[in-house]
């Protein structure tokens, strides 16, 4: 099992540009989460999906952020337009609804985003 | 006030020391309590999980939950340089929304 795969690992862009982050969850997992990590705010939940359907997007900071999950093996987080304060590490995580493992989140290695 | 409070450290200890990490929380509805370990430039990995109050031990690691005080702890015995990482406490109610603490950076010196 390759685990959760995120791309790109690093993204440097200029303010105002569109940024798209990608995630491939673990096969068979039916929950997918997007988190953002900064020194100031720690690890914050942005949005999560169940069976490709967005369940809770209350953590999405503004309308500039959007997330999609067109199928069970792919999700994107888009920022348009990007701003310097969006600079952070963005993590994707997946999990499976299984009483033995439902508390466990499997994280990808993250995308380090720098907006200049 | 944040739902979960955790001292960011850093905490520096000599090899072999007992390490105590802790978090406080405000939401009495939290039922699941976890500790994740995060190495530099990696995603967090689940280290310990406890449901409701009580203790749980796994090798050198012990997790404690005191729901009456809204306080959780992680103890690391015989700490090793390989334990150097950021430790994040995490909690959730019966749903799927996991709330994380800020993380405590731990350095174990050889």
PDB file of C-alpha atoms in Angstrom:
ATOM      1  CA  UNK A   1       0.000   0.000   0.000  1.00  0.00           C
ATOM      2  CA  UNK A   2       1.519   3.304  -1.114  1.00  0.00           C
ATOM      3  CA  UNK A   3      -0.314   5.353   1.479  1.00  0.00           C
ATOM      4  CA  UNK A   4      -1.868   8.742   0.831  1.00  0.00           C
ATOM      5  CA  UNK A   5      -0.146  10.449  -2.075  1.00  0.00           C
ATOM      6  CA  UNK A   6      -0.022  14.217  -2.408  1.00  0.00           C
ATOM      7  CA  UNK A   7       1.362  16.360  -5.176  1.00  0.00           C
ATOM      8  CA  UNK A   8       3.220  18.546  -5.604  1.00  0.00           C
ATOM      9  CA  UNK A   9       5.529  18.306  -2.556  1.00  0.00           C
ATOM     10  CA  UNK A  10       6.460  21.958  -2.909  1.00  0.00           C
ATOM     11  CA  UNK A  11       4.694  24.804  -4.673  1.00  0.00           C
ATOM     12  CA  UNK A  12       5.988  28.335  -4.987  1.00  0.00           C
ATOM     13  CA  UNK A  13       3.714  30.830  -6.659  1.00  0.00           C
ATOM     14  CA  UNK A  14       3.044  34.524  -6.856  1.00  0.00           C
ATOM     15  CA  UNK A  15       0.168  36.304  -5.235  1.00  0.00           C
ATOM     16  CA  UNK A  16      -2.934  36.205  -7.385  1.00  0.00           C
ATOM     17  CA  UNK A  17      -2.109  32.950  -9.120  1.00  0.00           C
ATOM     18  CA  UNK A  18      -4.303  29.862  -8.981  1.00  0.00           C
ATOM     19  CA  UNK A  19      -2.939  26.924  -6.991  1.00  0.00           C
ATOM     20  CA  UNK A  20      -4.183  23.348  -7.211  1.00  0.00           C
ATOM     21  CA  UNK A  21      -3.151  20.701  -4.708  1.00  0.00           C
ATOM     22  CA  UNK A  22      -3.819  17.035  -5.404  1.00  0.00           C
ATOM     23  CA  UNK A  23      -4.452  13.987  -3.271  1.00  0.00           C
ATOM     24  CA  UNK A  24      -4.872  10.269  -3.861  1.00  0.00           C
ATOM     25  CA  UNK A  25      -6.312   8.552  -0.760  1.00  0.00           C
ATOM     26  CA  UNK A  26      -5.656   4.980   0.305  1.00  0.00           C
ATOM     27  CA  UNK A  27      -7.699   2.573  -1.765  1.00  0.00           C
ATOM     28  CA  UNK A  28     -10.857   1.519   0.046  1.00  0.00           C
ATOM     29  CA  UNK A  29     -10.953   4.485   2.401  1.00  0.00           C
ATOM     30  CA  UNK A  30     -14.264   6.315   2.264  1.00  0.00           C
ATOM     31  CA  UNK A  31     -13.320   9.470   4.183  1.00  0.00           C
ATOM     32  CA  UNK A  32     -10.953  12.148   2.915  1.00  0.00           C
ATOM     33  CA  UNK A  33      -9.784  15.203   4.844  1.00  0.00           C
ATOM     34  CA  UNK A  34      -7.888  18.364   3.944  1.00  0.00           C
ATOM     35  CA  UNK A  35      -5.886  20.002   6.742  1.00  0.00           C
ATOM     36  CA  UNK A  36      -3.675  23.093   6.810  1.00  0.00           C
ATOM     37  CA  UNK A  37      -0.723  23.420   9.190  1.00  0.00           C
ATOM     38  CA  UNK A  38       0.960  26.666  10.227  1.00  0.00           C
ATOM     39  CA  UNK A  39       3.138  27.615  13.171  1.00  0.00           C
ATOM     40  CA  UNK A  40       0.564  30.116  14.366  1.00  0.00           C
ATOM     41  CA  UNK A  41      -2.605  28.028  14.061  1.00  0.00           C
ATOM     42  CA  UNK A  42      -1.386  24.435  14.148  1.00  0.00           C
ATOM     43  CA  UNK A  43      -3.254  21.763  12.202  1.00  0.00           C
ATOM     44  CA  UNK A  44      -6.676  22.969  11.081  1.00  0.00           C
ATOM     45  CA  UNK A  45      -9.373  20.928   9.376  1.00  0.00           C
ATOM     46  CA  UNK A  46     -10.525  22.650   6.202  1.00  0.00           C
ATOM     47  CA  UNK A  47     -13.033  20.189   4.729  1.00  0.00           C
ATOM     48  CA  UNK A  48     -13.853  16.497   4.689  1.00  0.00           C
ATOM     49  CA  UNK A  49     -15.637  14.149   2.303  1.00  0.00           C
ATOM     50  CA  UNK A  50     -17.491  10.885   2.759  1.00  0.00           C
ATOM     51  CA  UNK A  51     -17.946   8.714  -0.306  1.00  0.00           C
ATOM     52  CA  UNK A  52     -16.867  11.680  -2.487  1.00  0.00           C
ATOM     53  CA  UNK A  53     -19.508  14.000  -0.983  1.00  0.00           C
ATOM     54  CA  UNK A  54     -18.416  17.087   1.010  1.00  0.00           C
ATOM     55  CA  UNK A  55     -19.750  16.713   4.560  1.00  0.00           C
ATOM     56  CA  UNK A  56     -18.301  19.667   6.445  1.00  0.00           C
ATOM     57  CA  UNK A  57     -16.556  22.631   4.847  1.00  0.00           C
ATOM     58  CA  UNK A  58     -16.882  24.976   7.811  1.00  0.00           C
ATOM     59  CA  UNK A  59     -13.101  25.176   8.099  1.00  0.00           C
ATOM     60  CA  UNK A  60     -12.580  26.562   4.596  1.00  0.00           C
ATOM     61  CA  UNK A  61     -11.273  30.051   5.301  1.00  0.00           C
ATOM     62  CA  UNK A  62     -12.805  31.943   2.388  1.00  0.00           C
ATOM     63  CA  UNK A  63     -14.499  31.602  -0.973  1.00  0.00           C
ATOM     64  CA  UNK A  64     -11.072  31.618  -2.557  1.00  0.00           C
ATOM     65  CA  UNK A  65     -10.731  28.021  -1.357  1.00  0.00           C
ATOM     66  CA  UNK A  66     -12.587  25.169  -3.017  1.00  0.00           C
ATOM     67  CA  UNK A  67     -12.268  21.392  -2.889  1.00  0.00           C
ATOM     68  CA  UNK A  68     -13.578  18.621  -5.065  1.00  0.00           C
ATOM     69  CA  UNK A  69     -13.581  14.860  -5.055  1.00  0.00           C
ATOM     70  CA  UNK A  70     -14.699  13.668  -8.490  1.00  0.00           C
ATOM     71  CA  UNK A  71     -14.086  10.010  -7.646  1.00  0.00           C
ATOM     72  CA  UNK A  72     -12.956   7.757  -4.815  1.00  0.00           C
ATOM     73  CA  UNK A  73      -9.295   7.960  -5.779  1.00  0.00           C
ATOM     74  CA  UNK A  74      -8.729  11.659  -6.338  1.00  0.00           C
ATOM     75  CA  UNK A  75      -9.323  15.009  -4.659  1.00  0.00           C
ATOM     76  CA  UNK A  76      -8.172  18.561  -5.303  1.00  0.00           C
ATOM     77  CA  UNK A  77      -7.902  21.671  -3.171  1.00  0.00           C
ATOM     78  CA  UNK A  78      -7.834  24.869  -5.180  1.00  0.00           C
ATOM     79  CA  UNK A  79      -6.951  28.388  -4.088  1.00  0.00           C
ATOM     80  CA  UNK A  80      -7.889  31.169  -6.483  1.00  0.00           C
ATOM     81  CA  UNK A  81      -6.534  33.809  -6.192  1.00  0.00           C
ATOM     82  CA  UNK A  82      -3.732  32.887  -3.810  1.00  0.00           C
ATOM     83  CA  UNK A  83      -2.434  35.275  -1.142  1.00  0.00           C
ATOM     84  CA  UNK A  84       0.767  35.292   0.962  1.00  0.00           C
ATOM     85  CA  UNK A  85      -1.227  34.388   4.087  1.00  0.00           C
ATOM     86  CA  UNK A  86      -2.167  31.086   2.410  1.00  0.00           C
ATOM     87  CA  UNK A  87       1.447  29.945   2.790  1.00  0.00           C
ATOM     88  CA  UNK A  88       1.347  26.745   4.858  1.00  0.00           C
ATOM     89  CA  UNK A  89       1.711  22.993   4.644  1.00  0.00           C
ATOM     90  CA  UNK A  90      -1.460  21.403   3.313  1.00  0.00           C
ATOM     91  CA  UNK A  91      -2.119  17.799   4.303  1.00  0.00           C
ATOM     92  CA  UNK A  92      -4.536  15.312   2.896  1.00  0.00           C
ATOM     93  CA  UNK A  93      -5.629  12.394   5.089  1.00  0.00           C
ATOM     94  CA  UNK A  94      -7.930   9.442   4.576  1.00  0.00           C
ATOM     95  CA  UNK A  95      -9.656   6.940   6.827  1.00  0.00           C
ATOM     96  CA  UNK A  96     -12.101   4.100   6.759  1.00  0.00           C
ATOM     97  CA  UNK A  97     -15.388   3.771   8.643  1.00  0.00           C
ATOM     98  CA  UNK A  98     -14.440   0.729  10.664  1.00  0.00           C
ATOM     99  CA  UNK A  99     -14.917   0.556  14.404  1.00  0.00           C
ATOM    100  CA  UNK A 100     -11.495  -0.932  14.810  1.00  0.00           C
ATOM    101  CA  UNK A 101      -9.783   1.838  12.876  1.00  0.00           C
ATOM    102  CA  UNK A 102     -12.238   4.730  12.578  1.00  0.00           C
ATOM    103  CA  UNK A 103     -10.184   6.942  14.834  1.00  0.00           C
ATOM    104  CA  UNK A 104      -7.055   6.615  12.723  1.00  0.00           C
ATOM    105  CA  UNK A 105      -6.219   9.197  10.103  1.00  0.00           C
ATOM    106  CA  UNK A 106      -3.616   8.309   7.487  1.00  0.00           C
ATOM    107  CA  UNK A 107      -1.794  11.441   6.368  1.00  0.00           C
ATOM    108  CA  UNK A 108       0.119  12.170   3.207  1.00  0.00           C
ATOM    109  CA  UNK A 109       3.496  13.910   3.296  1.00  0.00           C
ATOM    110  CA  UNK A 110       1.928  17.288   2.628  1.00  0.00           C
ATOM    111  CA  UNK A 111       2.359  20.096   0.117  1.00  0.00           C
ATOM    112  CA  UNK A 112       4.509  23.019   1.235  1.00  0.00           C
ATOM    113  CA  UNK A 113       2.896  26.086  -0.333  1.00  0.00           C
ATOM    114  CA  UNK A 114       4.700  29.409  -0.510  1.00  0.00           C
ATOM    115  CA  UNK A 115       2.854  32.388  -1.951  1.00  0.00           C
ATOM    116  CA  UNK A 116       5.177  35.307  -2.654  1.00  0.00           C
TER     117      UNK A 116
ATOM    118  CA  UNK B   1     -10.153  30.085  23.760  1.00  0.00           C
ATOM    119  CA  UNK B   2      -9.082  27.149  21.608  1.00  0.00           C
ATOM    120  CA  UNK B   3     -10.900  23.845  22.031  1.00  0.00           C
ATOM    121  CA  UNK B   4      -7.583  22.073  22.590  1.00  0.00           C
ATOM    122  CA  UNK B   5      -4.591  23.687  24.295  1.00  0.00           C
ATOM    123  CA  UNK B   6      -1.079  22.294  24.021  1.00  0.00           C
ATOM    124  CA  UNK B   7       2.233  23.864  24.983  1.00  0.00           C
ATOM    125  CA  UNK B   8       4.336  24.102  21.790  1.00  0.00           C
ATOM    126  CA  UNK B   9       7.624  23.756  23.689  1.00  0.00           C
ATOM    127  CA  UNK B  10      10.279  23.056  22.614  1.00  0.00           C
ATOM    128  CA  UNK B  11      11.041  20.428  25.223  1.00  0.00           C
ATOM    129  CA  UNK B  12      14.612  19.189  25.425  1.00  0.00           C
ATOM    130  CA  UNK B  13      15.563  16.131  27.517  1.00  0.00           C
ATOM    131  CA  UNK B  14      18.577  13.827  27.802  1.00  0.00           C
ATOM    132  CA  UNK B  15      18.415  10.298  26.436  1.00  0.00           C
ATOM    133  CA  UNK B  16      16.810   7.906  28.901  1.00  0.00           C
ATOM    134  CA  UNK B  17      14.630  10.538  30.561  1.00  0.00           C
ATOM    135  CA  UNK B  18      10.902  10.177  31.155  1.00  0.00           C
ATOM    136  CA  UNK B  19       8.979  12.632  29.016  1.00  0.00           C
ATOM    137  CA  UNK B  20       5.578  14.000  29.968  1.00  0.00           C
ATOM    138  CA  UNK B  21       3.429  15.728  27.349  1.00  0.00           C
ATOM    139  CA  UNK B  22      -0.061  17.007  27.984  1.00  0.00           C
ATOM    140  CA  UNK B  23      -3.099  18.793  26.625  1.00  0.00           C
ATOM    141  CA  UNK B  24      -6.196  20.387  28.067  1.00  0.00           C
ATOM    142  CA  UNK B  25      -9.522  20.753  26.323  1.00  0.00           C
ATOM    143  CA  UNK B  26     -12.813  22.533  26.797  1.00  0.00           C
ATOM    144  CA  UNK B  27     -15.361  20.405  24.929  1.00  0.00           C
ATOM    145  CA  UNK B  28     -16.831  17.817  27.297  1.00  0.00           C
ATOM    146  CA  UNK B  29     -18.307  15.953  24.309  1.00  0.00           C
ATOM    147  CA  UNK B  30     -14.901  14.662  23.236  1.00  0.00           C
ATOM    148  CA  UNK B  31     -14.821  10.879  23.593  1.00  0.00           C
ATOM    149  CA  UNK B  32     -11.819   9.770  21.507  1.00  0.00           C
ATOM    150  CA  UNK B  33      -8.335  10.913  22.421  1.00  0.00           C
ATOM    151  CA  UNK B  34      -5.290  10.375  20.267  1.00  0.00           C
ATOM    152  CA  UNK B  35      -1.616  11.205  20.124  1.00  0.00           C
ATOM    153  CA  UNK B  36       0.053  11.659  16.762  1.00  0.00           C
ATOM    154  CA  UNK B  37       3.787  11.877  16.137  1.00  0.00           C
ATOM    155  CA  UNK B  38       5.114  14.038  13.325  1.00  0.00           C
ATOM    156  CA  UNK B  39       8.671  13.904  12.078  1.00  0.00           C
ATOM    157  CA  UNK B  40      10.130  16.833  10.171  1.00  0.00           C
ATOM    158  CA  UNK B  41       8.704  17.191   6.655  1.00  0.00           C
ATOM    159  CA  UNK B  42       6.324  14.283   7.182  1.00  0.00           C
ATOM    160  CA  UNK B  43       2.640  13.898   7.898  1.00  0.00           C
ATOM    161  CA  UNK B  44       1.447  12.999  11.407  1.00  0.00           C
ATOM    162  CA  UNK B  45       1.187   9.299  12.301  1.00  0.00           C
ATOM    163  CA  UNK B  46      -1.114   7.852  14.945  1.00  0.00           C
ATOM    164  CA  UNK B  47       0.853   6.811  18.007  1.00  0.00           C
ATOM    165  CA  UNK B  48      -1.741   6.132  20.699  1.00  0.00           C
ATOM    166  CA  UNK B  49      -5.530   6.031  20.906  1.00  0.00           C
ATOM    167  CA  UNK B  50      -7.786   6.000  23.974  1.00  0.00           C
ATOM    168  CA  UNK B  51     -11.546   5.902  24.223  1.00  0.00           C
ATOM    169  CA  UNK B  52     -13.044   7.824  27.165  1.00  0.00           C
ATOM    170  CA  UNK B  53     -11.104   7.918  30.434  1.00  0.00           C
ATOM    171  CA  UNK B  54      -8.313   5.671  31.587  1.00  0.00           C
ATOM    172  CA  UNK B  55      -4.809   4.591  30.749  1.00  0.00           C
ATOM    173  CA  UNK B  56      -3.343   2.762  27.809  1.00  0.00           C
ATOM    174  CA  UNK B  57       0.177   1.416  27.537  1.00  0.00           C
ATOM    175  CA  UNK B  58       2.114   0.416  24.436  1.00  0.00           C
ATOM    176  CA  UNK B  59       5.780  -0.377  24.964  1.00  0.00           C
ATOM    177  CA  UNK B  60       7.530   2.758  26.214  1.00  0.00           C
ATOM    178  CA  UNK B  61       4.433   4.898  25.683  1.00  0.00           C
ATOM    179  CA  UNK B  62       1.547   5.457  28.110  1.00  0.00           C
ATOM    180  CA  UNK B  63      -1.503   7.585  27.368  1.00  0.00           C
ATOM    181  CA  UNK B  64      -3.742   8.866  30.157  1.00  0.00           C
ATOM    182  CA  UNK B  65      -7.121  10.558  29.938  1.00  0.00           C
ATOM    183  CA  UNK B  66      -8.809  12.357  32.823  1.00  0.00           C
ATOM    184  CA  UNK B  67     -12.188  13.504  31.543  1.00  0.00           C
ATOM    185  CA  UNK B  68     -13.170  15.044  34.890  1.00  0.00           C
ATOM    186  CA  UNK B  69     -10.253  17.463  34.571  1.00  0.00           C
ATOM    187  CA  UNK B  70     -10.371  17.640  30.749  1.00  0.00           C
ATOM    188  CA  UNK B  71      -6.698  16.717  30.704  1.00  0.00           C
ATOM    189  CA  UNK B  72      -4.755  14.154  28.698  1.00  0.00           C
ATOM    190  CA  UNK B  73      -1.136  13.074  28.943  1.00  0.00           C
ATOM    191  CA  UNK B  74       1.438  11.066  27.043  1.00  0.00           C
ATOM    192  CA  UNK B  75       4.417   9.599  28.875  1.00  0.00           C
ATOM    193  CA  UNK B  76       7.513   8.316  27.126  1.00  0.00           C
ATOM    194  CA  UNK B  77       9.831   6.123  29.189  1.00  0.00           C
ATOM    195  CA  UNK B  78      13.519   5.640  28.398  1.00  0.00           C
ATOM    196  CA  UNK B  79      13.362   8.326  25.724  1.00  0.00           C
ATOM    197  CA  UNK B  80      15.566   7.852  22.663  1.00  0.00           C
ATOM    198  CA  UNK B  81      16.971  10.334  20.120  1.00  0.00           C
ATOM    199  CA  UNK B  82      14.631   8.695  17.579  1.00  0.00           C
ATOM    200  CA  UNK B  83      11.708  10.004  19.673  1.00  0.00           C
ATOM    201  CA  UNK B  84      12.650  13.548  18.663  1.00  0.00           C
ATOM    202  CA  UNK B  85       9.590  14.807  16.820  1.00  0.00           C
ATOM    203  CA  UNK B  86       6.495  16.937  17.255  1.00  0.00           C
ATOM    204  CA  UNK B  87       3.745  15.298  19.292  1.00  0.00           C
ATOM    205  CA  UNK B  88       0.185  16.386  18.595  1.00  0.00           C
ATOM    206  CA  UNK B  89      -2.746  15.551  20.794  1.00  0.00           C
ATOM    207  CA  UNK B  90      -6.033  15.070  18.954  1.00  0.00           C
ATOM    208  CA  UNK B  91      -9.632  14.594  20.003  1.00  0.00           C
ATOM    209  CA  UNK B  92     -13.044  14.010  18.568  1.00  0.00           C
ATOM    210  CA  UNK B  93     -16.619  13.337  19.516  1.00  0.00           C
ATOM    211  CA  UNK B  94     -18.453  10.412  17.952  1.00  0.00           C
ATOM    212  CA  UNK B  95     -18.159  11.917  14.501  1.00  0.00           C
ATOM    213  CA  UNK B  96     -15.266  12.258  12.086  1.00  0.00           C
ATOM    214  CA  UNK B  97     -14.066  15.774  12.855  1.00  0.00           C
ATOM    215  CA  UNK B  98     -10.692  15.437  14.593  1.00  0.00           C
ATOM    216  CA  UNK B  99      -9.387  18.518  16.391  1.00  0.00           C
ATOM    217  CA  UNK B 100      -5.637  18.797  16.930  1.00  0.00           C
ATOM    218  CA  UNK B 101      -3.541  20.599  19.498  1.00  0.00           C
ATOM    219  CA  UNK B 102      -0.732  22.872  18.342  1.00  0.00           C
ATOM    220  CA  UNK B 103       1.887  20.149  18.895  1.00  0.00           C
ATOM    221  CA  UNK B 104       4.867  19.988  21.264  1.00  0.00           C
ATOM    222  CA  UNK B 105       8.342  19.815  19.746  1.00  0.00           C
ATOM    223  CA  UNK B 106      10.484  17.274  21.601  1.00  0.00           C
ATOM    224  CA  UNK B 107      14.248  16.960  21.361  1.00  0.00           C
ATOM    225  CA  UNK B 108      15.981  13.973  22.964  1.00  0.00           C
ATOM    226  CA  UNK B 109      19.719  14.536  23.255  1.00  0.00           C
ATOM    227  CA  UNK B 110      22.136  11.598  22.995  1.00  0.00           C
TER     228      UNK B 110
END
